[in-house]
Short mmCIF file of C-alpha atoms in Angstrom, two decimals:
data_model
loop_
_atom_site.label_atom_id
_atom_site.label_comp_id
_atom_site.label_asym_id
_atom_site.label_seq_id
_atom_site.Cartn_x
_atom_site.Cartn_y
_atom_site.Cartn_z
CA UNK D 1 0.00 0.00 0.00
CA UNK D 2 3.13 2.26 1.16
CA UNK D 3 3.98 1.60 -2.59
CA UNK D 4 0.62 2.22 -3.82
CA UNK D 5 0.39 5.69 -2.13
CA UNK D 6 3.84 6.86 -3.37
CA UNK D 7 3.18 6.22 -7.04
CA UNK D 8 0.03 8.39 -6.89
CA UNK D 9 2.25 11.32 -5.04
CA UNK D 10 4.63 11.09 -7.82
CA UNK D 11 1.74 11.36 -10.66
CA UNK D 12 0.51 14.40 -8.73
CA UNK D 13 2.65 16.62 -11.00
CA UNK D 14 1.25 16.35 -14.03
CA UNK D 15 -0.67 17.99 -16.73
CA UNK D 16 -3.54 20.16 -18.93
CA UNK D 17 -3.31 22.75 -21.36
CA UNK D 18 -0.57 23.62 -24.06
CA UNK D 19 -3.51 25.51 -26.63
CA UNK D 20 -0.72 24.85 -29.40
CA UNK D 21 2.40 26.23 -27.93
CA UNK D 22 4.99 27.00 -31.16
CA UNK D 23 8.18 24.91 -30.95
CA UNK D 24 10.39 25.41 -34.22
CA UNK D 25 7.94 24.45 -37.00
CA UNK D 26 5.60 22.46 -34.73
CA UNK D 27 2.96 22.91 -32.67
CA UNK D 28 2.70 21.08 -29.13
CA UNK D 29 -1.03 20.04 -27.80
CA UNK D 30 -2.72 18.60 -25.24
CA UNK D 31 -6.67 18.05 -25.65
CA UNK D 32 -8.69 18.06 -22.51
CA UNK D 33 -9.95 14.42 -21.29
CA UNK D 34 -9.26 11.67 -19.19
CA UNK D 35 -5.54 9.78 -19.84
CA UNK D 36 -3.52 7.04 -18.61
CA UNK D 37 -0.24 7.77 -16.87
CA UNK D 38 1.71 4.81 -16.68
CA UNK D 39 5.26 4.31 -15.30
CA UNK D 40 8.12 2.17 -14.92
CA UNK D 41 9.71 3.15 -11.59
CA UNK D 42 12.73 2.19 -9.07
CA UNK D 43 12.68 3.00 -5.67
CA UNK D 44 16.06 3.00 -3.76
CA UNK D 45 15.69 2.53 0.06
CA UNK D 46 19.08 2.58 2.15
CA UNK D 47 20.57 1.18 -1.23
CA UNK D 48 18.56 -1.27 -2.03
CA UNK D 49 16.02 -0.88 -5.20
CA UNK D 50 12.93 -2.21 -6.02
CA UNK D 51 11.28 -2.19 -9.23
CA UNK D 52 7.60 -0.97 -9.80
CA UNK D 53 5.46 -0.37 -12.69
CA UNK D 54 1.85 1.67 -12.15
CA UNK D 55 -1.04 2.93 -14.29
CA UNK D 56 -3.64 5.57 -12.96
CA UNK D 57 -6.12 7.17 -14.98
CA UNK D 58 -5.67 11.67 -14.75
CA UNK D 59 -7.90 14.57 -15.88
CA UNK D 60 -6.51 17.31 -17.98
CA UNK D 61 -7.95 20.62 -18.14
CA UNK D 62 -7.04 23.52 -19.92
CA UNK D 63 -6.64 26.69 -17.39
CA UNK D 64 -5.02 29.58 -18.56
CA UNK D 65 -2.12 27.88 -21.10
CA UNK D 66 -0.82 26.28 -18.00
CA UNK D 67 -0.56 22.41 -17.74
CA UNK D 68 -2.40 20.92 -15.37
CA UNK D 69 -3.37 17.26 -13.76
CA UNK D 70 -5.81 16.04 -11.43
CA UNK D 71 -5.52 13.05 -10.01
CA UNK D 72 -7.96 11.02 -7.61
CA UNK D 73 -5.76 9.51 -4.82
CA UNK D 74 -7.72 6.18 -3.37
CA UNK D 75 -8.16 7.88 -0.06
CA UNK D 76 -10.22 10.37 -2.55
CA UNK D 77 -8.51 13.57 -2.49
CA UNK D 78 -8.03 15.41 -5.32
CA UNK D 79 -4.47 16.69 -6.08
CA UNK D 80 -4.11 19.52 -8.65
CA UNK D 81 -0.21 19.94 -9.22
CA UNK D 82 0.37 22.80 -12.37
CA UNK D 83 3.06 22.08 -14.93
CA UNK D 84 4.24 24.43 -17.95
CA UNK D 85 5.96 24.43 -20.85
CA UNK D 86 9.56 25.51 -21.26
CA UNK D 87 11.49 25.62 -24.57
CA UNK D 88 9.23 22.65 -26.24
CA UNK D 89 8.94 20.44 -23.09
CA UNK D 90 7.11 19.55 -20.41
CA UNK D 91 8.18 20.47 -17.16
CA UNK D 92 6.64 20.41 -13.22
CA UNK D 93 8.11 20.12 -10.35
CA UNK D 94 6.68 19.74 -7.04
CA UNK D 95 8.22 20.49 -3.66
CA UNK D 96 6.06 19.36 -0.39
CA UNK D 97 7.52 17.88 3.04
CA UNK D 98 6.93 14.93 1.68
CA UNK D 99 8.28 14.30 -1.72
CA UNK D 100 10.40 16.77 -4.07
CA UNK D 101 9.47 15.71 -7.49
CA UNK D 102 10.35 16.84 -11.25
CA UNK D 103 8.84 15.71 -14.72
CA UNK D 104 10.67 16.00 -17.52
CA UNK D 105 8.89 15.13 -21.02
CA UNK D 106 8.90 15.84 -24.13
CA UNK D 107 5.57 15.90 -27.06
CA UNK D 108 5.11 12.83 -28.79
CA UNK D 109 2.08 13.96 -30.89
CA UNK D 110 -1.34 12.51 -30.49
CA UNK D 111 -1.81 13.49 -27.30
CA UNK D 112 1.16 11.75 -25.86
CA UNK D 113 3.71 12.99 -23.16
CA UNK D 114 6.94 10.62 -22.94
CA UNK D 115 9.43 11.40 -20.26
CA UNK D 116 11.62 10.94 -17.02
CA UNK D 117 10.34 11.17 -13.27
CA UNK D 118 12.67 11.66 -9.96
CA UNK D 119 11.42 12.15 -6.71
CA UNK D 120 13.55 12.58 -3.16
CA UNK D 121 12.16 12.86 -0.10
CA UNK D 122 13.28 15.79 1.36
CA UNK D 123 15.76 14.11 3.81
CA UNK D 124 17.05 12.11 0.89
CA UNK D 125 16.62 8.90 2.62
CA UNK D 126 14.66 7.39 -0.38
CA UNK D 127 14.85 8.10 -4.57
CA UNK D 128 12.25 6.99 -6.96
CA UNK D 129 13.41 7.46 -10.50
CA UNK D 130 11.85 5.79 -13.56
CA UNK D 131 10.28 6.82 -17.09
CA UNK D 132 6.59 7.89 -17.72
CA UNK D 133 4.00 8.34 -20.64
CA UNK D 134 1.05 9.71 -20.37
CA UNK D 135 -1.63 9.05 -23.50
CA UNK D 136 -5.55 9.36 -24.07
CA UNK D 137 -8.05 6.37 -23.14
CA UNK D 138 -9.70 4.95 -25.76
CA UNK D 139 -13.33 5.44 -25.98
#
């Protein structure tokens, strides 16, 4: 469950909006909906790793041209963490006494979000570093 819980917190930073943000000769967007963010994680405890892989479902919402995810954690809260976009990419961090996380992705085109995910606890007793994609559900 410990595992369960951290994987949502780590999906907390995540996305919305990008209303066709220029990047060289292409444009980047992200349609509102419901998408799956799936990710293929290691945690490192005291030097020992574990591997994960997790999928959760997220809402993105256009407000304002910034980027931004909800998420329903199974305790039901409702995180809202706002990302942006910075020379073509993805980008959101999220600092909190209990995890200091940054996304890093870049456009794939329909829809899609490919990229890297670290989180340290602020103590740095434990990492979680892994690779994410995030892309539309199918209706």
């Amino acid at each position: 469950m410990k595992n369960v819980t951290l994987f949502f917190s780590l999906m907390i930073c995540m996305f919305s909006n990008l209303n066709s943000v220029e990047n060289g000769n292409r444009s980047i967007y992200i349609a509102n909906g419901d998408y799956w963010i799936v990710a293929n994680l290691t945690e490192i405890i005291d030097g020992k790793s574990k591997k994960m892989k997790h999928k959760a479902k997220i809402k993105i919402k256009n407000q304002a041209g910034k980027i931004v995810l909800f998420l329903i954690l199974p305790t039901g809260g409702l995180n809202k963490v706002i990302g942006k976009v910075e020379e073509g990419m993805f980008i959101a961090k999220n600092n909190s006494k209990i995890l200091n996380t940054t996304y890093i992705g870049i456009f794939k085109g329909n829809n899609t979000i490919e990229g890297n995910v670290k989180s340290i606890s602020p103590d740095g007793s434990w990492l979680i570093k892994g690779k994410f994609k995030i892309y539309p559900i199918k209706k």
